[in-house]
mmCIF file of C-alpha atoms and ligand atoms in Angstrom:
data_model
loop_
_atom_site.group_PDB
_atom_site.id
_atom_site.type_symbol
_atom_site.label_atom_id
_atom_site.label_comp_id
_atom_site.label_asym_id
_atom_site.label_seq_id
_atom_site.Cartn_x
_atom_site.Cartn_y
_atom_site.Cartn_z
ATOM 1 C CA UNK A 745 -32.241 2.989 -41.492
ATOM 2 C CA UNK A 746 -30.650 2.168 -38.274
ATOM 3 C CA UNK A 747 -31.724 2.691 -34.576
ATOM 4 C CA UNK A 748 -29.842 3.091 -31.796
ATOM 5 C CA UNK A 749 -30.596 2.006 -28.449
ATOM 6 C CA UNK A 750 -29.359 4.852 -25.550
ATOM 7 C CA UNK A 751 -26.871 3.424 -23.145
ATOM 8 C CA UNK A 752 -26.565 4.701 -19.787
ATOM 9 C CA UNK A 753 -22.544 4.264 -19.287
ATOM 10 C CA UNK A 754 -20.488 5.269 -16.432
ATOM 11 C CA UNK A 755 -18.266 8.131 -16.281
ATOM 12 C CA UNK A 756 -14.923 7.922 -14.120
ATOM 13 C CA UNK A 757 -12.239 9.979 -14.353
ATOM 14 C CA UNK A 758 -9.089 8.400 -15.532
ATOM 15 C CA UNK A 759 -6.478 9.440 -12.028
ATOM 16 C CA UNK A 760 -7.188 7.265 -8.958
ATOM 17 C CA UNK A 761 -6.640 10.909 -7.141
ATOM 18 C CA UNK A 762 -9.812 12.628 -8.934
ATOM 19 C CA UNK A 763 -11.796 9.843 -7.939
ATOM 20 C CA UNK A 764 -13.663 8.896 -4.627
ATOM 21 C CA UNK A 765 -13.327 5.193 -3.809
ATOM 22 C CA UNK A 766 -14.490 3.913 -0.553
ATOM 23 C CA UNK A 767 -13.999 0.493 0.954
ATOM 24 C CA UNK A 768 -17.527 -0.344 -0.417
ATOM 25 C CA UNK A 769 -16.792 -2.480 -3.538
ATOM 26 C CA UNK A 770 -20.225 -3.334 -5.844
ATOM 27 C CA UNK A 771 -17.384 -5.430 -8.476
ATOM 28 C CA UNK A 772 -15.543 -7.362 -5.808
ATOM 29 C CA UNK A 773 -15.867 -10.724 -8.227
ATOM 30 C CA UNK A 774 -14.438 -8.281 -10.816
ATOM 31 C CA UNK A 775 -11.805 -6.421 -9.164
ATOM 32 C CA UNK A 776 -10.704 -9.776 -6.908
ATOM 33 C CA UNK A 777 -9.565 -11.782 -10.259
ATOM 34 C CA UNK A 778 -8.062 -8.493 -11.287
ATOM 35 C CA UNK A 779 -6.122 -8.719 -8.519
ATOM 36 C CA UNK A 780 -5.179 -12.098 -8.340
ATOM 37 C CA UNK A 781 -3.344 -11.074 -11.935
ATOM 38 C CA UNK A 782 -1.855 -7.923 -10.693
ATOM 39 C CA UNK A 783 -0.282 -9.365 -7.711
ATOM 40 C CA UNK A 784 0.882 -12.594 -9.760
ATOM 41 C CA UNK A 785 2.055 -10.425 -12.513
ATOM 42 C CA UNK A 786 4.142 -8.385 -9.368
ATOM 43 C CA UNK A 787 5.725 -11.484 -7.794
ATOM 44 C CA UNK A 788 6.737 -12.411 -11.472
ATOM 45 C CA UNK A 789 8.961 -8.995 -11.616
ATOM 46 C CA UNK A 790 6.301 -7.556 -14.158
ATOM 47 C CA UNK A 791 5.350 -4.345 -12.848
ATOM 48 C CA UNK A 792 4.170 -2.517 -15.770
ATOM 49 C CA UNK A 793 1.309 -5.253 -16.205
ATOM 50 C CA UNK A 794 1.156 -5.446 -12.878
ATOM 51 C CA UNK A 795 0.255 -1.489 -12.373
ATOM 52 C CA UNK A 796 -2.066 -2.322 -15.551
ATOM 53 C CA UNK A 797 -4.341 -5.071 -13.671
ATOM 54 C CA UNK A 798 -4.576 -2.046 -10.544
ATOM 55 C CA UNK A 799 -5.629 0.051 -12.593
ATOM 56 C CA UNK A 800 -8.571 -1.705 -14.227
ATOM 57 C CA UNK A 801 -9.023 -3.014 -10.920
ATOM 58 C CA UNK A 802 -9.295 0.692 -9.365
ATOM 59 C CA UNK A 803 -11.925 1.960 -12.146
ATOM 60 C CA UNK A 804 -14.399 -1.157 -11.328
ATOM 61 C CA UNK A 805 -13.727 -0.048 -7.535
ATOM 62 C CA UNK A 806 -15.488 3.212 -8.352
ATOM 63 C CA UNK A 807 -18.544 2.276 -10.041
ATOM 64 C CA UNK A 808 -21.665 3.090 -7.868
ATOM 65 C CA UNK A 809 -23.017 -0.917 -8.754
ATOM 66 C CA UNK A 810 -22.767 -3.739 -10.213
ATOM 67 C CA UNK A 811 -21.188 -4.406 -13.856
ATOM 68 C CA UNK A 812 -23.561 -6.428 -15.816
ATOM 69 C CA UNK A 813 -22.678 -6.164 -19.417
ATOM 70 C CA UNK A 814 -19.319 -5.306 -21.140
ATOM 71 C CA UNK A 815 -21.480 -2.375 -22.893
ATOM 72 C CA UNK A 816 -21.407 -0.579 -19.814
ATOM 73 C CA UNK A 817 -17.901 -0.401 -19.372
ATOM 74 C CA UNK A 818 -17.559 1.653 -22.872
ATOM 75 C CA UNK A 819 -15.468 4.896 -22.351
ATOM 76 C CA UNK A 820 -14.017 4.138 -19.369
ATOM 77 C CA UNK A 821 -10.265 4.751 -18.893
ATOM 78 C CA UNK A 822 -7.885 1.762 -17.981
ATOM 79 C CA UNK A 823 -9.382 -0.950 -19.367
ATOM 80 C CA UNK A 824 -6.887 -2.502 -21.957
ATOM 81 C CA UNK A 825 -7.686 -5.591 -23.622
ATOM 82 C CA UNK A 826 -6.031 -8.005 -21.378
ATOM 83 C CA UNK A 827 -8.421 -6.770 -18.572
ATOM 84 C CA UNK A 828 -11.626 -6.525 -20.615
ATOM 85 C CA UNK A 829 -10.728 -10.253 -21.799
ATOM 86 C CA UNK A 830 -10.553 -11.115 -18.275
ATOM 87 C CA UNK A 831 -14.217 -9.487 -17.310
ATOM 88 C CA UNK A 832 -15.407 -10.609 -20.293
ATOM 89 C CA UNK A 833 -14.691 -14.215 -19.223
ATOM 90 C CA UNK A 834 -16.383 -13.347 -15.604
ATOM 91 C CA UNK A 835 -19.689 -11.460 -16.891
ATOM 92 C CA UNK A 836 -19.868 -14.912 -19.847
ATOM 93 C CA UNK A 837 -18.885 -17.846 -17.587
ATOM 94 C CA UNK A 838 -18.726 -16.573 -13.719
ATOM 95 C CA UNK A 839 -15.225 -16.531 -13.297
ATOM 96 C CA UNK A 840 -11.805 -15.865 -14.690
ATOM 97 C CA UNK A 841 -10.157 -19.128 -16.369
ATOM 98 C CA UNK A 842 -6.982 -17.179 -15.920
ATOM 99 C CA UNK A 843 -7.398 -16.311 -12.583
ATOM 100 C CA UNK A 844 -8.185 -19.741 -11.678
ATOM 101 C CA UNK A 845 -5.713 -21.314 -13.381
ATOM 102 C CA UNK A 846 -3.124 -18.773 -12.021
ATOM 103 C CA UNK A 847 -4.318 -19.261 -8.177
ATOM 104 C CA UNK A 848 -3.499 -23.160 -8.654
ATOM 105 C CA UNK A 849 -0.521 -23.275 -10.169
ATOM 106 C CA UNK A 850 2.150 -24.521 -8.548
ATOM 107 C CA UNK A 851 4.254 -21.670 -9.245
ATOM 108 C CA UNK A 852 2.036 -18.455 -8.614
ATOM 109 C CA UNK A 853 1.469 -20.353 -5.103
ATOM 110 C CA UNK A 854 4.848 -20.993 -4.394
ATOM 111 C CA UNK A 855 5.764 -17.755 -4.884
ATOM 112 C CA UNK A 856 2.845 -16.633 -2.400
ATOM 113 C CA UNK A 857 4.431 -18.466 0.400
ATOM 114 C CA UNK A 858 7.955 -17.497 0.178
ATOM 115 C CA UNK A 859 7.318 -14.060 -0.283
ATOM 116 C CA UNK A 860 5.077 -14.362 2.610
ATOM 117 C CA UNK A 861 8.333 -14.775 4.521
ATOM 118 C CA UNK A 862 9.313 -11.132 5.643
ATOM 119 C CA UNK A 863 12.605 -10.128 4.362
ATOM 120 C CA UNK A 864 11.397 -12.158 1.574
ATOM 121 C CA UNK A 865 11.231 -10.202 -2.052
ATOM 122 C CA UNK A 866 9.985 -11.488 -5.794
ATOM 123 C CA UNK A 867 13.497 -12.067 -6.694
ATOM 124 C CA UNK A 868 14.658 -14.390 -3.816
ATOM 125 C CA UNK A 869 11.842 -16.186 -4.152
ATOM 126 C CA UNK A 870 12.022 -16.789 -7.894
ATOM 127 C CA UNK A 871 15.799 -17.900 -6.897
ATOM 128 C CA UNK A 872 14.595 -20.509 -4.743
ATOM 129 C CA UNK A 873 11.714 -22.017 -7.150
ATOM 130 C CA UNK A 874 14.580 -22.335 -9.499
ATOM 131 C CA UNK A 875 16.481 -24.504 -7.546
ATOM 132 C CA UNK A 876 13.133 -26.541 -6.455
ATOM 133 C CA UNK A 877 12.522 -24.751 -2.975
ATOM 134 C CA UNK A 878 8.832 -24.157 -3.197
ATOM 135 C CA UNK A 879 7.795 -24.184 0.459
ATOM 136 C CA UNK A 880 8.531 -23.413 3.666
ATOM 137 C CA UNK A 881 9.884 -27.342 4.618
ATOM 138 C CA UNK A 882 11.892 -27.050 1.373
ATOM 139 C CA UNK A 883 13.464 -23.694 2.328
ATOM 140 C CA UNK A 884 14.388 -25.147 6.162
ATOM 141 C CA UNK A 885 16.023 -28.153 4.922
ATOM 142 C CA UNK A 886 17.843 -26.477 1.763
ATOM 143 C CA UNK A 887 19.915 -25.083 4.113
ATOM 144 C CA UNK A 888 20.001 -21.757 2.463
ATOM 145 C CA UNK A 889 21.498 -19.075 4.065
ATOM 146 C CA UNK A 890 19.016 -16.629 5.746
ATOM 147 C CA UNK A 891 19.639 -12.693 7.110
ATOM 148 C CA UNK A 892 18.305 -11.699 9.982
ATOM 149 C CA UNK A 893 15.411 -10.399 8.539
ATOM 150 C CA UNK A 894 14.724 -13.583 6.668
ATOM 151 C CA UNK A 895 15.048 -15.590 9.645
ATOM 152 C CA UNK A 896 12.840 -13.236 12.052
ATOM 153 C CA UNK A 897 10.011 -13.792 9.165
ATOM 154 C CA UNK A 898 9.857 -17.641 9.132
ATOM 155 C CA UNK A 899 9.796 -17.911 12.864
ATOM 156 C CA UNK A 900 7.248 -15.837 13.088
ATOM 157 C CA UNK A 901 5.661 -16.376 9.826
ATOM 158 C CA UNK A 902 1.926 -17.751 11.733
ATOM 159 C CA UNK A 903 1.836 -14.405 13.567
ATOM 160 C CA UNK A 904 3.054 -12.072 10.398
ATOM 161 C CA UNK A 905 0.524 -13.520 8.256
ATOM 162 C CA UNK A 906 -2.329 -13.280 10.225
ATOM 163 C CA UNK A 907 -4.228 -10.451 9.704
ATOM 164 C CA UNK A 908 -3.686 -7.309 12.003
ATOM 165 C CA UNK A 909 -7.035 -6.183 13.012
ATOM 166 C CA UNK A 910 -8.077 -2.993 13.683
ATOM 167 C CA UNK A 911 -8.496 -3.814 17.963
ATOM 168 C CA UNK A 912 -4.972 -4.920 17.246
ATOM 169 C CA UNK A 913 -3.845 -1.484 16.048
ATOM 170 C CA UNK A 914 -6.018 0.588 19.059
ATOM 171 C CA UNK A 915 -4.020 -1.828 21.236
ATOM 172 C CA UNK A 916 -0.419 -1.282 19.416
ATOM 173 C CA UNK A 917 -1.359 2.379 19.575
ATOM 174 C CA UNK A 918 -1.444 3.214 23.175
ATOM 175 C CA UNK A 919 1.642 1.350 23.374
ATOM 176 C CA UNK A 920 3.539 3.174 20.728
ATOM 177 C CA UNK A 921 2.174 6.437 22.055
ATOM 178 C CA UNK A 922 3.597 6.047 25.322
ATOM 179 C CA UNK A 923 6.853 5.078 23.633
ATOM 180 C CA UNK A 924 6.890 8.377 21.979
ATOM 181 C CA UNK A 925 5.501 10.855 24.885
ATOM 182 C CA UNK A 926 8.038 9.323 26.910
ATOM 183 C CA UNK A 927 10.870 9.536 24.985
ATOM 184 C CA UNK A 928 9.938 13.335 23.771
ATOM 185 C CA UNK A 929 7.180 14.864 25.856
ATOM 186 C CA UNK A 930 5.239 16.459 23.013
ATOM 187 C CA UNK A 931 5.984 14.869 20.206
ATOM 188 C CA UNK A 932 2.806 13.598 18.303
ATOM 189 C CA UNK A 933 1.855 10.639 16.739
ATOM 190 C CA UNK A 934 -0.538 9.656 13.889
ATOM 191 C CA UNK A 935 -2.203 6.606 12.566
ATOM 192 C CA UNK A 936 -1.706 6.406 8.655
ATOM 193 C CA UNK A 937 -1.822 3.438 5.793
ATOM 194 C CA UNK A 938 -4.573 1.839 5.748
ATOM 195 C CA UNK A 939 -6.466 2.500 9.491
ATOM 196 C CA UNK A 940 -6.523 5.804 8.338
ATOM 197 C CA UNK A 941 -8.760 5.241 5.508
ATOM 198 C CA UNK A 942 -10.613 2.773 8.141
ATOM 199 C CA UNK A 943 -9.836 -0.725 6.732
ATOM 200 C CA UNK A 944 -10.807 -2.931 9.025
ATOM 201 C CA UNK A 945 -7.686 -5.407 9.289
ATOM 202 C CA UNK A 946 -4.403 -5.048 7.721
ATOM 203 C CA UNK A 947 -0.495 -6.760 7.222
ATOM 204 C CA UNK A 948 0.552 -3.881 9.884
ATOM 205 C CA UNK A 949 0.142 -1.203 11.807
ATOM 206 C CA UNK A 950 2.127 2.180 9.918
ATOM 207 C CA UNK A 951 2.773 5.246 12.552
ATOM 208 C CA UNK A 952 4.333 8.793 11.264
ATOM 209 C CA UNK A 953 5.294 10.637 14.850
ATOM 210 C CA UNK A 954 6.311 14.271 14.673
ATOM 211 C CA UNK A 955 6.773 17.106 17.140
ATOM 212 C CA UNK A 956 5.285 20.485 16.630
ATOM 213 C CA UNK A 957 8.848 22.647 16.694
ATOM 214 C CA UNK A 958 10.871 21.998 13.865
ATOM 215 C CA UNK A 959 14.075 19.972 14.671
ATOM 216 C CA UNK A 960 13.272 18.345 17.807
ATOM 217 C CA UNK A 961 12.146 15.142 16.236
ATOM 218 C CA UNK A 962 15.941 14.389 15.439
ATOM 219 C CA UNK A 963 17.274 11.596 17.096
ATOM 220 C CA UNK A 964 13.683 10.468 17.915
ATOM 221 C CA UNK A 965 13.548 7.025 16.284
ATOM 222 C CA UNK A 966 16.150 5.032 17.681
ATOM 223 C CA UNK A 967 15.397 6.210 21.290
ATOM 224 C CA UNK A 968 11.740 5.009 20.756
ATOM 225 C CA UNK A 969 13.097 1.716 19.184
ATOM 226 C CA UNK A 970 14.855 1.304 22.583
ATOM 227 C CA UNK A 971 11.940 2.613 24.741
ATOM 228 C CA UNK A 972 10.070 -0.469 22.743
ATOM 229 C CA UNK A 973 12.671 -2.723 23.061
ATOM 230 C CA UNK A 974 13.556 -1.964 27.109
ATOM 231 C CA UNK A 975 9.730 -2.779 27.814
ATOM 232 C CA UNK A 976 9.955 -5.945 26.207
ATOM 233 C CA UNK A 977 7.956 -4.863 22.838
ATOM 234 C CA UNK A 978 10.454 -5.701 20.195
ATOM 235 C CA UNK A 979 11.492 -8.553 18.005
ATOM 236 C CA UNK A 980 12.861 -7.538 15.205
ATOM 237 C CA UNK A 981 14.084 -4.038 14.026
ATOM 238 C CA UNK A 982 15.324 -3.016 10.438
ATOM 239 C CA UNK A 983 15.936 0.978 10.612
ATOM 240 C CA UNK A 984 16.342 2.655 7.114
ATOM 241 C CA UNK A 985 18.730 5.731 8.350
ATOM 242 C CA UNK A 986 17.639 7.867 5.054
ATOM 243 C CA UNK A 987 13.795 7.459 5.015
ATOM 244 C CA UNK A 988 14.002 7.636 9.262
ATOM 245 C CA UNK A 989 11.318 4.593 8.839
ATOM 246 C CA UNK A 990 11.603 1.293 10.679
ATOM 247 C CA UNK A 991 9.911 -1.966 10.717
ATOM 248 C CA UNK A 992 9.540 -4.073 13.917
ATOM 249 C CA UNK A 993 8.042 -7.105 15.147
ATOM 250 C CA UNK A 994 5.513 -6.822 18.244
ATOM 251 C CA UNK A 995 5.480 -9.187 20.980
ATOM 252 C CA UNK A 996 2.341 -8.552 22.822
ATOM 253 C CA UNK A 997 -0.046 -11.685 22.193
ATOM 254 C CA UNK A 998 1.444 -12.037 18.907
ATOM 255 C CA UNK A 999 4.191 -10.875 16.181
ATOM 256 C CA UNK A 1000 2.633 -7.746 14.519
ATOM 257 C CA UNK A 1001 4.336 -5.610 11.841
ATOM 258 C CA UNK A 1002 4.801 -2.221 12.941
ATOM 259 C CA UNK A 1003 5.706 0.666 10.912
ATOM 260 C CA UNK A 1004 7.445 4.283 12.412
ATOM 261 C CA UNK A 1005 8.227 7.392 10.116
ATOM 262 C CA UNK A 1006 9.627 10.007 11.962
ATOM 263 C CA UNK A 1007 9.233 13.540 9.954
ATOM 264 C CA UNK A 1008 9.614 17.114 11.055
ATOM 265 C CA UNK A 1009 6.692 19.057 11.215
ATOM 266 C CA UNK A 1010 7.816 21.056 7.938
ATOM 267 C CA UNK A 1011 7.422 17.692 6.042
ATOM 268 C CA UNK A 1012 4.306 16.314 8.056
ATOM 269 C CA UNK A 1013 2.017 17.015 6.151
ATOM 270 C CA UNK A 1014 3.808 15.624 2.584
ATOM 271 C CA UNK A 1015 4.566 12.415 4.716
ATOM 272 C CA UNK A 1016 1.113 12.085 5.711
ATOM 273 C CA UNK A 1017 -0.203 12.307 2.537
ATOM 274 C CA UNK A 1018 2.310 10.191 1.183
ATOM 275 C CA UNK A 1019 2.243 7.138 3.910
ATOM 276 C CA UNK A 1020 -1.689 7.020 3.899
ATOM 277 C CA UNK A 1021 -2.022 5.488 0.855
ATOM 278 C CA UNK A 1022 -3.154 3.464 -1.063
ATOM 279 C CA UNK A 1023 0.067 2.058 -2.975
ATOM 280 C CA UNK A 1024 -2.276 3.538 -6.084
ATOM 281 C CA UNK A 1025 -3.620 6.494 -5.240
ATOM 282 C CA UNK A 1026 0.161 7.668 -3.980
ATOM 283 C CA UNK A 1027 1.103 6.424 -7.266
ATOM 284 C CA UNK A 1028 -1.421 8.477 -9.100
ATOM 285 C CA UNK A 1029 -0.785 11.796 -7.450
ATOM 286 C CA UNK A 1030 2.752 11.338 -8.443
ATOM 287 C CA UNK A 1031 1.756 10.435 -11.913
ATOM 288 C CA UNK A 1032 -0.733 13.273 -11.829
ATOM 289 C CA UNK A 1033 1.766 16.074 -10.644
ATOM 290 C CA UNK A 1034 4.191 14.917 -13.137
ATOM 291 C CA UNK A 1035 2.427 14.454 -16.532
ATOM 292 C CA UNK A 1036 -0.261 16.682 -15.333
ATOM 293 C CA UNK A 1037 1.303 19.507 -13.439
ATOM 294 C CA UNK A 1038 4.948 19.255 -14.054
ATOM 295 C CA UNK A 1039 5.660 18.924 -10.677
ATOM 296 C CA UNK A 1040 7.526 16.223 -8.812
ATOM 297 C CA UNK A 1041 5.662 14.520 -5.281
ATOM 298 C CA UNK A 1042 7.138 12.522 -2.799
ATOM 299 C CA UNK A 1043 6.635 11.904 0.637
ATOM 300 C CA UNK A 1044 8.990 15.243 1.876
ATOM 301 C CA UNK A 1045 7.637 17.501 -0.305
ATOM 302 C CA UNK A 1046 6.195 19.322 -3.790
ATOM 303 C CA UNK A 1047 8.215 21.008 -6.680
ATOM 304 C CA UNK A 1048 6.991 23.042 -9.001
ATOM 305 C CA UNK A 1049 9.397 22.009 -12.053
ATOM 306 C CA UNK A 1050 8.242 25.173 -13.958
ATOM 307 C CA UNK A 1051 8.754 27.936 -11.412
ATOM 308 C CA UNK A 1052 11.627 25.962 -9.776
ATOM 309 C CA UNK A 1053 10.051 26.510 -6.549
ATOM 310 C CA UNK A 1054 8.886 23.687 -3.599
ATOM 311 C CA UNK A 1055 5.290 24.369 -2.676
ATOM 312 C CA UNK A 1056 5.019 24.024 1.474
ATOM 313 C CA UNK A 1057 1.805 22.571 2.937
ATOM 314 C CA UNK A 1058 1.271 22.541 6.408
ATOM 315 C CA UNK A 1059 -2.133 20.098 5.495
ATOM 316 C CA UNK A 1060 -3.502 17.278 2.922
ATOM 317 C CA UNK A 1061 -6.129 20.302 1.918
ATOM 318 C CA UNK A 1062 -2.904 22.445 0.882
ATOM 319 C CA UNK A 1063 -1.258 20.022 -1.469
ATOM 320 C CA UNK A 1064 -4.458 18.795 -3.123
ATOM 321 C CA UNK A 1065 -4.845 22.586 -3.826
ATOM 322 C CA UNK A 1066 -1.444 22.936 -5.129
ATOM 323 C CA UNK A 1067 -1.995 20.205 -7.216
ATOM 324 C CA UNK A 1068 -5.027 21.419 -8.616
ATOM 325 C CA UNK A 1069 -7.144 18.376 -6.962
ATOM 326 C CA UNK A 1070 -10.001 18.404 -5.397
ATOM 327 C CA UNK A 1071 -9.277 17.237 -1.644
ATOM 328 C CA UNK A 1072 -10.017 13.395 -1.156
ATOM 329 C CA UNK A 1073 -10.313 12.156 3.066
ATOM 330 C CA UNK A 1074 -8.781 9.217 3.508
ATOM 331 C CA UNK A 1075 -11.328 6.914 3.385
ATOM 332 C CA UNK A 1076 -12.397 8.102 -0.116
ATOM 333 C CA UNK A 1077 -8.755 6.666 -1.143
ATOM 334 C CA UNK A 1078 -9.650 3.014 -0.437
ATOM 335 C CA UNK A 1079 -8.552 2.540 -4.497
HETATM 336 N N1 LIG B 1124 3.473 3.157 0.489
HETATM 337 C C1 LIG B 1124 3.688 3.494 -0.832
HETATM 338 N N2 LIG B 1124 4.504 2.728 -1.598
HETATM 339 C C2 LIG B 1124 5.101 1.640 -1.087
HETATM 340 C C3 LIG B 1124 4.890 1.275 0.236
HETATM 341 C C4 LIG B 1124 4.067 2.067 1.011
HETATM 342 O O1 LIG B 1124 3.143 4.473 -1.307
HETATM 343 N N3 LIG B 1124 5.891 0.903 -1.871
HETATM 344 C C5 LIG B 1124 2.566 3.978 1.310
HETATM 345 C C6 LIG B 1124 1.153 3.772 0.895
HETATM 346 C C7 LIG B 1124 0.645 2.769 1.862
HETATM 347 C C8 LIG B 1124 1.385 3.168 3.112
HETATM 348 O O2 LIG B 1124 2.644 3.594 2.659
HETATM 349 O O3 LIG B 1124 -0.728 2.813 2.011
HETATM 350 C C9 LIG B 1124 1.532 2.095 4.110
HETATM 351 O O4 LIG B 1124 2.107 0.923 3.509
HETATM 352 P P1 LIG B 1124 1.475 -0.502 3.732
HETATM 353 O O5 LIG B 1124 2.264 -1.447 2.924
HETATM 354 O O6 LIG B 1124 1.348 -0.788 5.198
HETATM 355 O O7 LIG B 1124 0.024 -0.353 3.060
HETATM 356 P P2 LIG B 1124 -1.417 -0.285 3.701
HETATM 357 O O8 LIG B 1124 -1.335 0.166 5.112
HETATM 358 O O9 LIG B 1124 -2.230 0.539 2.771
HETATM 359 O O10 LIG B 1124 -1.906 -1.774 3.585
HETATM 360 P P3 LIG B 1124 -2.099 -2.858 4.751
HETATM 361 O O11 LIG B 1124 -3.463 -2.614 5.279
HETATM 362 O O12 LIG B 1124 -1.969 -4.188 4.102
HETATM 363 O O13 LIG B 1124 -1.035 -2.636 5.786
HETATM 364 MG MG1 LIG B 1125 -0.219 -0.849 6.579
#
C-alpha cells in the first residue's frame, strides 16, 4: 500500500508573454546564478544555452515566493537539467559551485571587461583573450587598432559603466524633448526599455520619438542628432540608417548611453512594443506569434502568415489582441 503526500506546486505558463513578472523577485539567489551562466554562456558565443539559462531564470522570476525544495519546481516549463542541477546545488549547499567558479575565472572576467568597452562585442573580445589581452592596460599597450566606437567606449568606459539612474533619465529627458519639439514642433517622444517598466537604474536611457501625421517624422533623426550636438550634448554618435536608431554618448555630468528610434506613427505602436522590452519577453512574443500563431513580429509590424495579411495596431492593447494574449503593462514584463 502506498501513500502519497499532496504537493502544492506552482503553475506558470510556459511564454514569458502569458506571464506577469514584476521587478519584485522572491528567487533572486536563484535567478542571479542563473544569470551569471546565461550571460557567461552569451559572451562565450553560446546563445542557445544562453536563451536556456533566461529562461529558467524567467520561470523562478514569476513564482509568488520563495523556492524551498526541488519538489516544488515539478511541472514547471523551462527547467532542463543543466538548470535544475544548478538550483539543486543552491537549495543543498547555498550557492552555485558553477556559478562561483565561473565568476572567478580568469576568462569569464576578462571577457566582462572588454565587452564592457562599447563598440566592444563577444567575438572581439574572445580575439583579444587569445592573443593574451585580458584587460583594459593590456588592450592600451597592445596597440590594437580601435574604431571610433571602440575608442569613444574606453575613454569613457568609468562613465558608460556606471549605472544610469532613473534621476539620470528624468534629467536626459527634458533635454532630449526639447531636442525634438524644436527640431519638429509636434513631434512626440516616449520613454521605453527598461524606465518604462520602472527599473530603477539602467546601462541607458532608450527614446522612440514620433509625430502624430504620418510622414513627417522623416528626416527627423539626424536633425535632432545635430540639435544635440550644436548644444554641446554629444560625444559619440553611431546612426543605423535602416533601423532609424542611434546611439550617443551624453555629456552633461557624465557619459550616458542614449538610445533614439524614430518611427512613424503607423509603426508606433509595433516599435513600442517592441523597444520596451525585456530582451525575453520581445523574444517570446516573437516565439509565441510564430510557433503559436503563425505569424511573424517585429518591431514595424504583425503578419498574419495564414491570411497573408499585416495586422495594424494603433496600441500595445491591439497587438496583444491580435496575438491572442492577454495585455501585459510594462511593468508586468520585468522577465
Ligand atoms: N531590444 C531587443 N533586442 C535587442 C536589443 C534591444 O528586443 N537585442 C529591445 C528590448 C529592450 C529594449 O530594446 O528592453 C531596450 O534595449 P536595452 O538594451 O536598453 O534594454 P533595457 O532598457 O531593457 O535594459 P537596460 O536597463 O540595461 O538599459
Ligand atoms: Mg535601456
Amino acid at each position: 500500500q502506498t501513500s502519497e503526500a499532496e504537493v502544492v506546486v506552482f503553475s506558470v505558463p510556459s511564454y514569458a508573454c502569458q506571464r506577469r513578472t514584476t521587478l519584485e523577485n522572491h528567487n533572486a539567489v536563484l535567478t542571479d546564478a542563473l544569470a551569471l551562466l546565461a550571460e557567461n554562456a552569451e559572451l562565450s558565443e553560446e546563445e542557445g544555452r544562453g536563451v536556456a539559462f533566461r529562461r529558467a531564470a524567467a520561470v523562478l522570476k514569476a513564482l509568488p515566493r520563495p523556492v524551498t525544495s526541488m519538489t516544488e519546481l515539478r511541472g514547471l516549463p523551462c527547467l532542463g537539467d543543466h538548470s535544475l542541477r544548478v538550483i539543486k546545488d543552491i537549495l543543498e549547499n547555498g550557492a552555485s559551485s558553477e556559478a562561483e567558479s565561473t565568476k572567478q575565472s580568469e576568462r569569464y572576467k576578462a571577457l566582462k571587461v572588454l565587452t564592457g568597452i562599447f563598440g566592444v562585442g563577444a567575438k572581439t573580445a574572445d580575439r583579444w583573450i587569445r592573443e593574451g589581452i585580458l584587460g583594459l592596460q593590456q588592450l592600451q599597450e597592445s596597440g590594437q587598432t580601435l574604431n571610433r566606437a571602440q575608442q569613444a567606449g574606453l575613454e569613457h568606459y568609468d562613465d558608460l559603466n556606471q549605472p544610469v539612474t532613473k534621476a539620470d533619465a528624468d534629467v536626459i529627458s527634458e533635454i532630449v524633448e526639447r531636442a525634438v519639439v524644436s527640431v519638429l514642433p509636434g513631434a512626440q517622444m516616449t520613454l521605453i526599455g527598461g524606465f518604462r517598466r520602472g527599473k530603477l537604474s539602467g546601462h541607458d536611457v532608450d527614446f522612440l520619438i514620433t509625430h502624430p501625421e504620418e510622414g513627417r517624422e522623416v528626416g527627423l533623426m539626424p536633425k535632432v542628432v545635430s540639435w544635440l550636438e550644436s548644444q554641446g550634448f554629444l560625444l559619440y554618435q553611431k546612426t543605423t540608417r535602416n533601423s532609424e536608431r542611434s546611439r550617443s554618448g551624453h555629456k552633461l555630468w557624465r557619459a550616458v548611453r542614449v538610445d533614439l528610434v524614430v518611427s512613424p506613427i503607423s509603426q508606433f505602436a509595433f516599435a513600442l512594443l517592441g523597444w520596451t522590452g525585456s530582451k525575453l519577453f520581445e523574444r517570446e512574443l516573437r516565439r509565441w506569434a510564430g510557433h503559436e500563431r503563425n505569424m511573424s513580429l517585429s518591431s514595424h509590424a504583425l503578419y498574419d502568415n495564414k491570411q497573408r495579411i499585416y495586422l495594424r495596431a494603433t496600441s500595445e492593447e491591439e497587438i496583444f489582441a491580435h496575438l491572442g494574449l492577454e495585455f501585459i503593462p510594462p511593468s508586468e514584463r520585468n522577465t
